[in-house]
Coordinates of N, CA and C in Angstrom, one line a residue:
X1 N -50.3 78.9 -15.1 CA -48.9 79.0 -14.9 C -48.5 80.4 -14.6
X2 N -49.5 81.4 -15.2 CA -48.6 83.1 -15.1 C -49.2 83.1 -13.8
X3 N -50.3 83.0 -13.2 CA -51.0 83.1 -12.3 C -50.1 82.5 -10.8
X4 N -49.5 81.5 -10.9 CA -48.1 80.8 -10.2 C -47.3 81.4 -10.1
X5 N -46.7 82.3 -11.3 CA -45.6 82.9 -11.4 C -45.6 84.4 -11.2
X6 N -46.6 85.2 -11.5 CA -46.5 86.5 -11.1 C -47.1 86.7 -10.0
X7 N -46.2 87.6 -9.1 CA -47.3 88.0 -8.1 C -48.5 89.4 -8.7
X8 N -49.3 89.5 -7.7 CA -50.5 90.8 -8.3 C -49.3 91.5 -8.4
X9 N -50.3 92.9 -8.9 CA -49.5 94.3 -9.7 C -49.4 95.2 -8.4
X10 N -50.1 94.9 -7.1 CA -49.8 95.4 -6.0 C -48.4 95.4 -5.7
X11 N -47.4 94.3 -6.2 CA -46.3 94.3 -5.8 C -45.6 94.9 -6.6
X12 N -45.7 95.2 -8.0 CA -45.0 95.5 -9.3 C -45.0 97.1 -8.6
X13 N -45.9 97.6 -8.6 CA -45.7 99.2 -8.5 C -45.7 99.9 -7.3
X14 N -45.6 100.9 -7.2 CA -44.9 102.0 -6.4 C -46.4 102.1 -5.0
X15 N -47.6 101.7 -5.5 CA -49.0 102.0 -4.7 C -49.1 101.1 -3.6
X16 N -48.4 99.9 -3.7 CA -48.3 99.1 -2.5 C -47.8 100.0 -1.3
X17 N -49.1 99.6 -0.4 CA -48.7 99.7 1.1 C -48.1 98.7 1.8
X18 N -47.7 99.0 3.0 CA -46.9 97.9 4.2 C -48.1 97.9 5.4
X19 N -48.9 97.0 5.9 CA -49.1 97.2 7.1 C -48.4 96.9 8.5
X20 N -47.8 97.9 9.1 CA -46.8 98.0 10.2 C -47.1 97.1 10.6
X21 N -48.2 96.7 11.4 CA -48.5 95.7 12.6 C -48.4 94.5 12.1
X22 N -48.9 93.9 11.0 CA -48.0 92.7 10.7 C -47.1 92.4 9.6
X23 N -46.5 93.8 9.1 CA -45.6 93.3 7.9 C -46.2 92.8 6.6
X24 N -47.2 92.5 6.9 CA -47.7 92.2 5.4 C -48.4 93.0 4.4
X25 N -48.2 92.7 3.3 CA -48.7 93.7 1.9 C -50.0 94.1 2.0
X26 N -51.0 95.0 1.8 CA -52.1 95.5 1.6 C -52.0 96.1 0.4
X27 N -53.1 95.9 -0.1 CA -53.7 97.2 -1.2 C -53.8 98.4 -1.1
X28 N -53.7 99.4 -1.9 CA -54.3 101.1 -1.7 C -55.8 101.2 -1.0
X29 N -56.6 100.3 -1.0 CA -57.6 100.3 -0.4 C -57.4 100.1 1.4
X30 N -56.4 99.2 1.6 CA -56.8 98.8 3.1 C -56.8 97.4 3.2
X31 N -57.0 97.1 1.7 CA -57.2 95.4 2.1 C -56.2 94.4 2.6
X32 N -56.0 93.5 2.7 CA -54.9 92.5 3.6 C -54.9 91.7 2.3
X33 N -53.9 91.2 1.4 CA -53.6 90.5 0.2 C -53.8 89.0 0.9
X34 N -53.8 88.6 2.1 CA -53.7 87.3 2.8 C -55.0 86.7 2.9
X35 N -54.6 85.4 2.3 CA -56.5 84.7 2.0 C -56.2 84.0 3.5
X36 N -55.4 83.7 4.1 CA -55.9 82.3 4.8 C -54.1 83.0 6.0
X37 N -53.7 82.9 7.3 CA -52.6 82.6 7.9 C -51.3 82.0 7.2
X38 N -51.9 81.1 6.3 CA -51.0 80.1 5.7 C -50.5 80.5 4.6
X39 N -51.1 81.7 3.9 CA -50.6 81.8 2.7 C -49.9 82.6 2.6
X40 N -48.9 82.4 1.4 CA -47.6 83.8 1.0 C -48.7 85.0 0.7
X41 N -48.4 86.0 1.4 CA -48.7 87.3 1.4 C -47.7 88.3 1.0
X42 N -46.6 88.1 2.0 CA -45.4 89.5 1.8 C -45.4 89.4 -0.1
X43 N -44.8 90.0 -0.5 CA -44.3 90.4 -1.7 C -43.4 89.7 -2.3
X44 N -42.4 89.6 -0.9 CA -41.1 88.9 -1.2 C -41.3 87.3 -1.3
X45 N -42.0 87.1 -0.2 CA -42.9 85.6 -0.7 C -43.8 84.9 -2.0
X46 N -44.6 86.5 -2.3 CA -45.3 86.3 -3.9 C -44.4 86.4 -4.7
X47 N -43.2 86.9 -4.6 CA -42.1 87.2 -6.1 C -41.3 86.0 -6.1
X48 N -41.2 84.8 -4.9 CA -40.2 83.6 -4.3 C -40.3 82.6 -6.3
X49 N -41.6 82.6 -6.8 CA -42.2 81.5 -7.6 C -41.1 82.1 -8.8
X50 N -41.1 83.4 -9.6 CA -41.1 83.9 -10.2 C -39.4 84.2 -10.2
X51 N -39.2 84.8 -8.8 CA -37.5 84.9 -9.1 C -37.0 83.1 -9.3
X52 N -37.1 82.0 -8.2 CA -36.6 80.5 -8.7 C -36.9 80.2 -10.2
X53 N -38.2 80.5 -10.5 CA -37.9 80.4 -12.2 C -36.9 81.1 -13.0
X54 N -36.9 82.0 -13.0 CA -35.9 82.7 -13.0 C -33.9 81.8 -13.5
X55 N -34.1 81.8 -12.1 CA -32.9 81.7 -11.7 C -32.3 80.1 -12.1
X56 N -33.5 79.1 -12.2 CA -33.2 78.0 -12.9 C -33.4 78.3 -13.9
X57 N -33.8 78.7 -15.0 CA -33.7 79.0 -16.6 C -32.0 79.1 -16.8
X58 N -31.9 80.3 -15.9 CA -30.1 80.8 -16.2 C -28.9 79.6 -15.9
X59 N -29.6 79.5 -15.3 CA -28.5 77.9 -14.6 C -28.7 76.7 -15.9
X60 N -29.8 76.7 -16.3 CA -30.2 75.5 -17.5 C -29.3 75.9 -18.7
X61 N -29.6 77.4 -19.1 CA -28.4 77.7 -20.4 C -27.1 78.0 -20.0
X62 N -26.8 78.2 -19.0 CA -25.3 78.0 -18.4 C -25.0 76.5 -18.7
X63 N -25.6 75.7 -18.6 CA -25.6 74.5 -18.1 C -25.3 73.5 -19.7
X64 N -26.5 74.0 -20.4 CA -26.3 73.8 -22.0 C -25.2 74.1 -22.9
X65 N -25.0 75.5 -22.5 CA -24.2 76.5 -23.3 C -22.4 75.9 -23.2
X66 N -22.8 75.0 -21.9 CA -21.4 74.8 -21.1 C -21.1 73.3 -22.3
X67 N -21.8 72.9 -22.9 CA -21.9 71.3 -22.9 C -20.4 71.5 -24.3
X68 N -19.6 70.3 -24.8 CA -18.2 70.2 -25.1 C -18.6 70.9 -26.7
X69 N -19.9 70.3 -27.5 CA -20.1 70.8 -28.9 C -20.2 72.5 -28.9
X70 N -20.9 73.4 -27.9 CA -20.9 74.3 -28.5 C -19.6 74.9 -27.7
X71 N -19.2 74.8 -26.6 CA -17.9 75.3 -26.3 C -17.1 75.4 -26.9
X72 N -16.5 74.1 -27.7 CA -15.3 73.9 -28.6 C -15.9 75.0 -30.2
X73 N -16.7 74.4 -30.6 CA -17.5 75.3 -32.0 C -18.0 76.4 -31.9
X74 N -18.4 77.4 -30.8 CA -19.1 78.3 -30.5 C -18.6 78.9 -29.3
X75 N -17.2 79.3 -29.4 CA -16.6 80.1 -28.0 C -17.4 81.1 -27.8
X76 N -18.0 82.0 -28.7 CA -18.4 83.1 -28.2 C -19.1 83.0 -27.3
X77 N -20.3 82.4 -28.4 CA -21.9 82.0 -27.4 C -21.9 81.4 -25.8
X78 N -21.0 80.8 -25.9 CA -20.6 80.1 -24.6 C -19.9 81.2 -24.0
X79 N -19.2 82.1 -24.1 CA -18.7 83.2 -22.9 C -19.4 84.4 -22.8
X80 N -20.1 84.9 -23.6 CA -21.4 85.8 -23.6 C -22.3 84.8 -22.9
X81 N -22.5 84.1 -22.9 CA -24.0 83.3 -21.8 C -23.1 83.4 -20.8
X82 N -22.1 82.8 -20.3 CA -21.5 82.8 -18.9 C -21.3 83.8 -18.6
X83 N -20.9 85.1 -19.4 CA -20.3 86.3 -18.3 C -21.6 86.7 -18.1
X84 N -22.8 86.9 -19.3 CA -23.9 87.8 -18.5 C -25.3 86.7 -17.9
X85 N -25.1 85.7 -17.7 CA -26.6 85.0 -17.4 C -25.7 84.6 -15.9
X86 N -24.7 84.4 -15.7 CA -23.9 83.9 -14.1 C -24.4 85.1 -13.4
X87 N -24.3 86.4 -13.6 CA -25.0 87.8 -12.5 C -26.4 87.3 -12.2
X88 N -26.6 86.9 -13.4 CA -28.2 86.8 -13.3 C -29.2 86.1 -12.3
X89 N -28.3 84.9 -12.9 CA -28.7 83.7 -12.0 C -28.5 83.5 -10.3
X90 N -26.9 84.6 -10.0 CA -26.7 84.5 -8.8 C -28.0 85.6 -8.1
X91 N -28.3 86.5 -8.9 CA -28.7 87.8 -8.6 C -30.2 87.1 -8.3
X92 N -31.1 86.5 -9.5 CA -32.2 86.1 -8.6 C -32.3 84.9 -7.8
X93 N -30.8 83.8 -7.6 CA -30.9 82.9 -6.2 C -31.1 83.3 -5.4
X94 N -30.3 84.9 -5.2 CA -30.3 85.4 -3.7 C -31.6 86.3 -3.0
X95 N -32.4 86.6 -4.7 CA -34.2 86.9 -4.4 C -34.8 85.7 -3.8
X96 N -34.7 85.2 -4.6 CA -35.5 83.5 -4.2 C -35.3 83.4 -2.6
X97 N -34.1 83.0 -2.0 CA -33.9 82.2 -0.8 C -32.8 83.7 -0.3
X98 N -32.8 84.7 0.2 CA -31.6 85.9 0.6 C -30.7 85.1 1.2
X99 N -30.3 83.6 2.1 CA -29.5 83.0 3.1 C -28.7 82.7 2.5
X100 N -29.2 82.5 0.5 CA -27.8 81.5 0.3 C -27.3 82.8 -0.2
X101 N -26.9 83.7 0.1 CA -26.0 84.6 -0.1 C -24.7 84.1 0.5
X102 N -25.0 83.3 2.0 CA -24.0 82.9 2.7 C -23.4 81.7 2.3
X103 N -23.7 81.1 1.3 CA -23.4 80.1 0.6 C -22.1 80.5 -0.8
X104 N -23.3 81.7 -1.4 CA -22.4 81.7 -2.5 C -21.2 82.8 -2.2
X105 N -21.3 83.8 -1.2 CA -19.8 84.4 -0.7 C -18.4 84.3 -0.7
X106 N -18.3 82.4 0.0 CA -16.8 82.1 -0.4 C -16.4 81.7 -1.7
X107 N -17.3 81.6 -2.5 CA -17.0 81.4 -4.4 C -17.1 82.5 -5.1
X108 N -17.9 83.2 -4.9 CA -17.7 85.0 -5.5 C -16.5 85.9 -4.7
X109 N -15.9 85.8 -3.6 CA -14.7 85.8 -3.0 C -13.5 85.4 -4.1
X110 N -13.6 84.0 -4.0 CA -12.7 83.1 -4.5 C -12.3 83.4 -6.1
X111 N -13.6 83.4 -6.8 CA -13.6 84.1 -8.1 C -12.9 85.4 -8.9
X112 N -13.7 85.9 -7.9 CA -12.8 87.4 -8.0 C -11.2 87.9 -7.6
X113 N -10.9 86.8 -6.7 CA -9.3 86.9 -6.2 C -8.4 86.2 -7.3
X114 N -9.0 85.4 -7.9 CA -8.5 84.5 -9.1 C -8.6 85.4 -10.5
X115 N -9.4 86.3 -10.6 CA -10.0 87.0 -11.8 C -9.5 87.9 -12.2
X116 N -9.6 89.0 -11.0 CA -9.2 90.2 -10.9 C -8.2 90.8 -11.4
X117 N -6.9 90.1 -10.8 CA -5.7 90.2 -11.4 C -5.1 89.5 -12.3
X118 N -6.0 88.5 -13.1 CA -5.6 88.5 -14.6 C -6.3 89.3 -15.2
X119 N -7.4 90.0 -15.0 CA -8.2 91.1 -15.9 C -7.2 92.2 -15.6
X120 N -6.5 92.7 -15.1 CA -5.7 93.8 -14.7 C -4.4 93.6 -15.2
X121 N -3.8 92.6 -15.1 CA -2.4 92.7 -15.7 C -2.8 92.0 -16.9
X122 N -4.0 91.9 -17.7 CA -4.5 91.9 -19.1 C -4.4 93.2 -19.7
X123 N -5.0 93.8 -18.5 CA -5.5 95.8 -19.3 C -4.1 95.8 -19.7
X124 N -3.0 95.9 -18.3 CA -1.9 96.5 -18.2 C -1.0 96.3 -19.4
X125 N -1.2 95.1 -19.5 CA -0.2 94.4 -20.6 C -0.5 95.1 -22.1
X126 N -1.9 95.0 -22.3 CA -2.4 96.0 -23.3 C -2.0 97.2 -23.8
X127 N -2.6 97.9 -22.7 CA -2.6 99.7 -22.7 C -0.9 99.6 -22.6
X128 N -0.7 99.5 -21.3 CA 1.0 99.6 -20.9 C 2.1 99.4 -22.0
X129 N 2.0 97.7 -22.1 CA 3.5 97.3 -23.0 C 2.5 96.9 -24.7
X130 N 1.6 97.2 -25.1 CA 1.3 96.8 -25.8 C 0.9 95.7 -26.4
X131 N 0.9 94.9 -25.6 CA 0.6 93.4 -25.5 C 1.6 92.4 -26.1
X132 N 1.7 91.7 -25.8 CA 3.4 90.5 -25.5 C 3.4 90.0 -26.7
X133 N 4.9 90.2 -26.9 CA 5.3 89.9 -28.3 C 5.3 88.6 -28.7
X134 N 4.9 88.4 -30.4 CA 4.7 86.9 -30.5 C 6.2 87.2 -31.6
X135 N 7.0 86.0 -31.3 CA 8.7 85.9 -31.4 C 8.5 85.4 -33.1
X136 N 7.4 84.3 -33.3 CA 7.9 83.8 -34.1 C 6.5 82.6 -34.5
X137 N 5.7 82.3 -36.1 CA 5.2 81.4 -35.6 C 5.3 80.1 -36.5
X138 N 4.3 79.5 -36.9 CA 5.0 77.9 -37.7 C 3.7 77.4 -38.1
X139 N 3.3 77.2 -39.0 CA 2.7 76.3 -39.8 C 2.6 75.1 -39.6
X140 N 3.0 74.1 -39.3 CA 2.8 72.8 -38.7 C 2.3 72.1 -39.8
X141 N 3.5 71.2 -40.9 CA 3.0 70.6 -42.1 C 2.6 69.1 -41.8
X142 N 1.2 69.0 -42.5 CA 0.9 67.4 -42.6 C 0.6 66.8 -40.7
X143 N -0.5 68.2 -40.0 CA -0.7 68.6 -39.0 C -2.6 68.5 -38.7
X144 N -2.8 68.9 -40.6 CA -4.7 69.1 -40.1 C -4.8 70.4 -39.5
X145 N -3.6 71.0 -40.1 CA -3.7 72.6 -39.7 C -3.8 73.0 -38.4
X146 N -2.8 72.3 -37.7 CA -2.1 73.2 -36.4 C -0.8 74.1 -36.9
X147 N -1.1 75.1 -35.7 CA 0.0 76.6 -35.8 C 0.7 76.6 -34.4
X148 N 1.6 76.4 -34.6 CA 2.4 76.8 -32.9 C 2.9 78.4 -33.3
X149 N 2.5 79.0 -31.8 CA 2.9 80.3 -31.7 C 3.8 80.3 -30.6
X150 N 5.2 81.3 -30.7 CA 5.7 81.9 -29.8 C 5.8 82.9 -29.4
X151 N 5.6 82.8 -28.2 CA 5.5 84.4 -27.6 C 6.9 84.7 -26.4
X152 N 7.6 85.9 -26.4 CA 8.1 86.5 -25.8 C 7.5 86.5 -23.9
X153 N 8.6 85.9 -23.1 CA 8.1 86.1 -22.0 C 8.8 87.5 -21.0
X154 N 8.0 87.8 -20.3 CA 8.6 89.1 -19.1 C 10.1 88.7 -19.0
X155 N 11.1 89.3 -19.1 CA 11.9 89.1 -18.1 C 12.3 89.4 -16.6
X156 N 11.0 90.0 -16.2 CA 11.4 89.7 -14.6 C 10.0 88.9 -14.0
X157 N 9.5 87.8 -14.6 CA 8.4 86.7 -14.2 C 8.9 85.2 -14.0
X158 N 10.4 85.5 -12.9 CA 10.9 84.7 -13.3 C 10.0 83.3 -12.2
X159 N 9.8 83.8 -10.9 CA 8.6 83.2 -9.9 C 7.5 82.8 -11.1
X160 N 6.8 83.7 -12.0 CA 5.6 83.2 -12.9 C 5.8 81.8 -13.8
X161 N 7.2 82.0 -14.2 CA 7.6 80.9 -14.7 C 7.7 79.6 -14.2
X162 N 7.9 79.3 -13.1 CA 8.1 78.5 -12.0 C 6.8 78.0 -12.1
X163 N 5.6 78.5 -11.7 CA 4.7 78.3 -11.5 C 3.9 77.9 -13.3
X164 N 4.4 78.7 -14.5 CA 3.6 78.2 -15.6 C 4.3 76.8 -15.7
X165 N 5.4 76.6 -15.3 CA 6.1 75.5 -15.9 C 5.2 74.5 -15.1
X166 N 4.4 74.1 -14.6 CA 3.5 72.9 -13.8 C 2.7 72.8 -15.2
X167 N 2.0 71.3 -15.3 CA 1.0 70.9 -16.4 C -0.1 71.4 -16.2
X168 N -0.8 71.3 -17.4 CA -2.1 72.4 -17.6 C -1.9 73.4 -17.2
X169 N -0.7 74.5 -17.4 CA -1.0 75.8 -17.6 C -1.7 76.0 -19.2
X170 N -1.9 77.0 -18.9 CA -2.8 77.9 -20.0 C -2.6 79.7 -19.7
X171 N -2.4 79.8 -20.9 CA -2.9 81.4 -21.1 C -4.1 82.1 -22.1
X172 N -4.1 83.1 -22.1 CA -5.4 83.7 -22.9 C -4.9 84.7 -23.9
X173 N -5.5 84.6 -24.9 CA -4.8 85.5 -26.2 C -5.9 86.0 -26.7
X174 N -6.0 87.2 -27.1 CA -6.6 88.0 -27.3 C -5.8 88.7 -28.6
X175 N -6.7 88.6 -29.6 CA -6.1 89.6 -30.9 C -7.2 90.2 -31.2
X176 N -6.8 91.7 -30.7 CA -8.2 92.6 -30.8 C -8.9 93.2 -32.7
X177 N -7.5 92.7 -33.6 CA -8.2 92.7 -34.8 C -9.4 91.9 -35.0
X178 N -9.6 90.4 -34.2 CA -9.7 89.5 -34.7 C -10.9 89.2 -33.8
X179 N -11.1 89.4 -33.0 CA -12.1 89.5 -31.6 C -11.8 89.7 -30.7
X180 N -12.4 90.7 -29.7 CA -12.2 91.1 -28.4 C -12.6 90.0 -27.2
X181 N -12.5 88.8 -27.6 CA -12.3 87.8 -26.7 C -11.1 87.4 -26.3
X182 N -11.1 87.4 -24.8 CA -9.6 86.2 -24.3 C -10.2 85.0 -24.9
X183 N -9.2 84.1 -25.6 CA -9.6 82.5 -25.6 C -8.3 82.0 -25.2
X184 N -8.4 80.7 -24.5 CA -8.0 80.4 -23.8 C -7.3 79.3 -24.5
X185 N -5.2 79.2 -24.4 CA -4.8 78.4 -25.1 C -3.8 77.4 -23.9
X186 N -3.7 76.4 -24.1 CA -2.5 75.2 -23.5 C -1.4 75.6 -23.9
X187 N -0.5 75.6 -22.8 CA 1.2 76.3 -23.4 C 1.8 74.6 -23.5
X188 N 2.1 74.7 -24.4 CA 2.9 73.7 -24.8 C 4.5 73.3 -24.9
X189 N 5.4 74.4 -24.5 CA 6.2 74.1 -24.1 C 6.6 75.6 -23.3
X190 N 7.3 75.4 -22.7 CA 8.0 76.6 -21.8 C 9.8 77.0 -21.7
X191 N 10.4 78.0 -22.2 CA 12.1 77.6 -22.3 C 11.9 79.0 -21.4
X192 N 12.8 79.1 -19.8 CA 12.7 79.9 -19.1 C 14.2 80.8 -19.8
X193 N 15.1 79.7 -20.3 CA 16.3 80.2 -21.1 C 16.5 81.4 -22.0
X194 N 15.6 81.0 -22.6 CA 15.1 81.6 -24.2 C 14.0 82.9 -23.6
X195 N 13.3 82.8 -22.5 CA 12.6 83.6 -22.0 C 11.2 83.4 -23.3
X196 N 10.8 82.4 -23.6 CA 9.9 82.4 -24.4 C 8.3 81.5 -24.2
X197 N 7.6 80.8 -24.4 CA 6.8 79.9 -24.5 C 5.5 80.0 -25.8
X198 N 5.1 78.8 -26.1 CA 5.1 78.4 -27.4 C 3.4 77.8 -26.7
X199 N 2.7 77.8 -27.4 CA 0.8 77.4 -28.1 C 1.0 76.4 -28.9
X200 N 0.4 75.5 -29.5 CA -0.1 74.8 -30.5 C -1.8 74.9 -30.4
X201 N -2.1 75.3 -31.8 CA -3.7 74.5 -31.9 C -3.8 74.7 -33.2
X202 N -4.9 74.1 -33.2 CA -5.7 73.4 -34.8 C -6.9 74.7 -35.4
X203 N -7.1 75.2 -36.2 CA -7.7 75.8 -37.0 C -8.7 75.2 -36.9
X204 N -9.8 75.2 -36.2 CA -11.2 74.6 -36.7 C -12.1 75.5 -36.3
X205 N -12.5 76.1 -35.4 CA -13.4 77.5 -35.0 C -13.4 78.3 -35.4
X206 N -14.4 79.5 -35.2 CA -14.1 80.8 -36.3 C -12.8 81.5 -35.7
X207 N -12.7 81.7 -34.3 CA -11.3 82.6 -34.0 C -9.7 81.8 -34.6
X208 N -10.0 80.7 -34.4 CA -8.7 79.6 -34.9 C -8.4 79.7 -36.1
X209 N -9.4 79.6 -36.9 CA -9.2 79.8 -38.8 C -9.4 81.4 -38.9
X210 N -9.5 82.4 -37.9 CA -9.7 83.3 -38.8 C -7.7 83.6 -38.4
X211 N -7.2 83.2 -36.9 CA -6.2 83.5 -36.7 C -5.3 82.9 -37.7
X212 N -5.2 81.7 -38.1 CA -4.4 81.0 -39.0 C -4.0 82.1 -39.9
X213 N -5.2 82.5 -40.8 CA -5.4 82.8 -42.1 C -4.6 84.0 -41.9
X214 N -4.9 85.0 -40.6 CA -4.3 86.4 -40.7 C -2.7 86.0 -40.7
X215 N -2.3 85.0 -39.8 CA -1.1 84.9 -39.9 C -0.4 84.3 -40.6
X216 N -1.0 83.5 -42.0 CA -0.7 83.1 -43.3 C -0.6 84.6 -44.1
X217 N -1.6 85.5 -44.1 CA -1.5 87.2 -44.7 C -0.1 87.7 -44.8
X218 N 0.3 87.7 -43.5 CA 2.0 88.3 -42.9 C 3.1 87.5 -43.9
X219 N 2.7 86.6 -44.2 CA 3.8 86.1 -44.9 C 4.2 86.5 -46.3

C-alpha cells in the first residue's frame, strides 16, 4: 500500500532533476525513473495516488463530522473539522486532477461573496459597537429548558430587516466569555417596530447549557 502511495524520495527532495527533452523526472545519477512508455514517471503523476488519498480522507471526515449526532452535540468538533480539513481537501483535489480548479472556482467565488461580509460586519460589530445589545431575556417555564433572547436591532438596517423577515433566517451569536465560536441561531420572531428580534433554544450542548447558566448568574 505505502509503495502505491508514496512516490520515491527522488520526488520528496530538492536532488531531483528534470530531463528537458522529455519532461520527465530522473535521478541525480542520469537515470530515467520510467520503466516502460506507459508508466507515471513525472512526479506530479507519482504524487496523483497519494494527493487523491489524501483528499478523500478529508471529504470522509467532513462528511462524518457533518452527520446530525455530532453537529447538534459537538458544534465545535464539527466547525474545527470544516473550517480546517475544507482547505485541505480542496488544496489536495486540485494536486490530484489541477482542471478541477475550474470546477471548484464558481463555489469558492460564491462562498467567499456570502462569507466575507458576515466575517467583517462580525469584526465590525465587535471591535466597533461592541457587539449588539441583548434587550432582555426569559427563561421559558415548563419548556425542557428553552431561553428566548432579545436582541436590539440597527436602526438604520431597515432593507436588512426586510430581508431577515423571510423564514429560516438565522443569525450567529458569539459570546466570547463563553467560546469564540459563531453558533448559529433561528430568529424566531422579528418586530421592525420595537427595532428588536428574539432566539429561542433549548439548553442541551455545552455552549447552550453553559449560556443558560451564565445568564441565570445575572439574575
Amino acid at each position: 500500500l505505502s509503495h502505491m502511495l508514496l512516490p520515491p524520495w527522488t520526488c520528496w527532495f530538492p536532488l531531483l532533476k528534470w530531463d528537458e527533452n522529455t519532461t520527465r523526472a530522473v535521478d541525480t545519477g542520469g537515470h530515467s525513473m520510467c520503466v516502460d512508455p506507459d508508466t507515471d514517471c513525472t512526479c506530479y503523476e507519482l504524487f496523483r495516488n497519494l494527493t487523491g488519498f489524501l483528499a478523500t480522507a478529508a471529504f470522509v471526515l467532513i462528511g462524518i463530522t457533518s452527520l446530525n449526532t455530532i453537529r447538534r452535540n459537538h458544534y465545535k468538533l464539527f466547525y474545527i473539522c470544516h473550517i480546517s480539513l475544507a482547505p485541505f481537501a480542496y488544496l489536495f483535489l486540485c494536486l490530484h486532477y489541477y482542471k478541477s480548479i475550474l470546477y471548484l472556482c464558481p463555489s469558492i467565488l460564491y462562498y467567499l461573496a456570502c462569507t466575507v461580509p458576515v466575517i467583517s460586519q462580525a469584526l465590525s460589530s465587535y471591535f466597533l459597537n461592541n457587539g449588539t445589545r441583548l434587550l432582555r431575556f426569559h427563561h421559558i417555564p415548563n419548556s425542557n429548558g428553552c431561553v428566548e433572547l432579545v436582541f436590539s436591532l440597527d436602526p438604520d438596517c431597515e432593507e436588512a430587516c426586510n430581508i431577515s423577515s423571510s423564514i429560516n433566517a438565522y443569525v450567529r451569536v458569539c459570546a466570547p466569555e463563553l467560546s469564540v465560536l459563531w453558533h448559529p441561531f433561528t430568529v424566531s420572531k422579528l418586530s421592525t417596530k420595537n427595532k428588536s428580534f428574539s432566539v429561542i433554544f433549548r439548553a442541551t450542548g455545552p455552549f447552550t447549557v453553559s449560556l443558560s447558566n451564565r445568564l441565570l448568574d445575572t439574575l
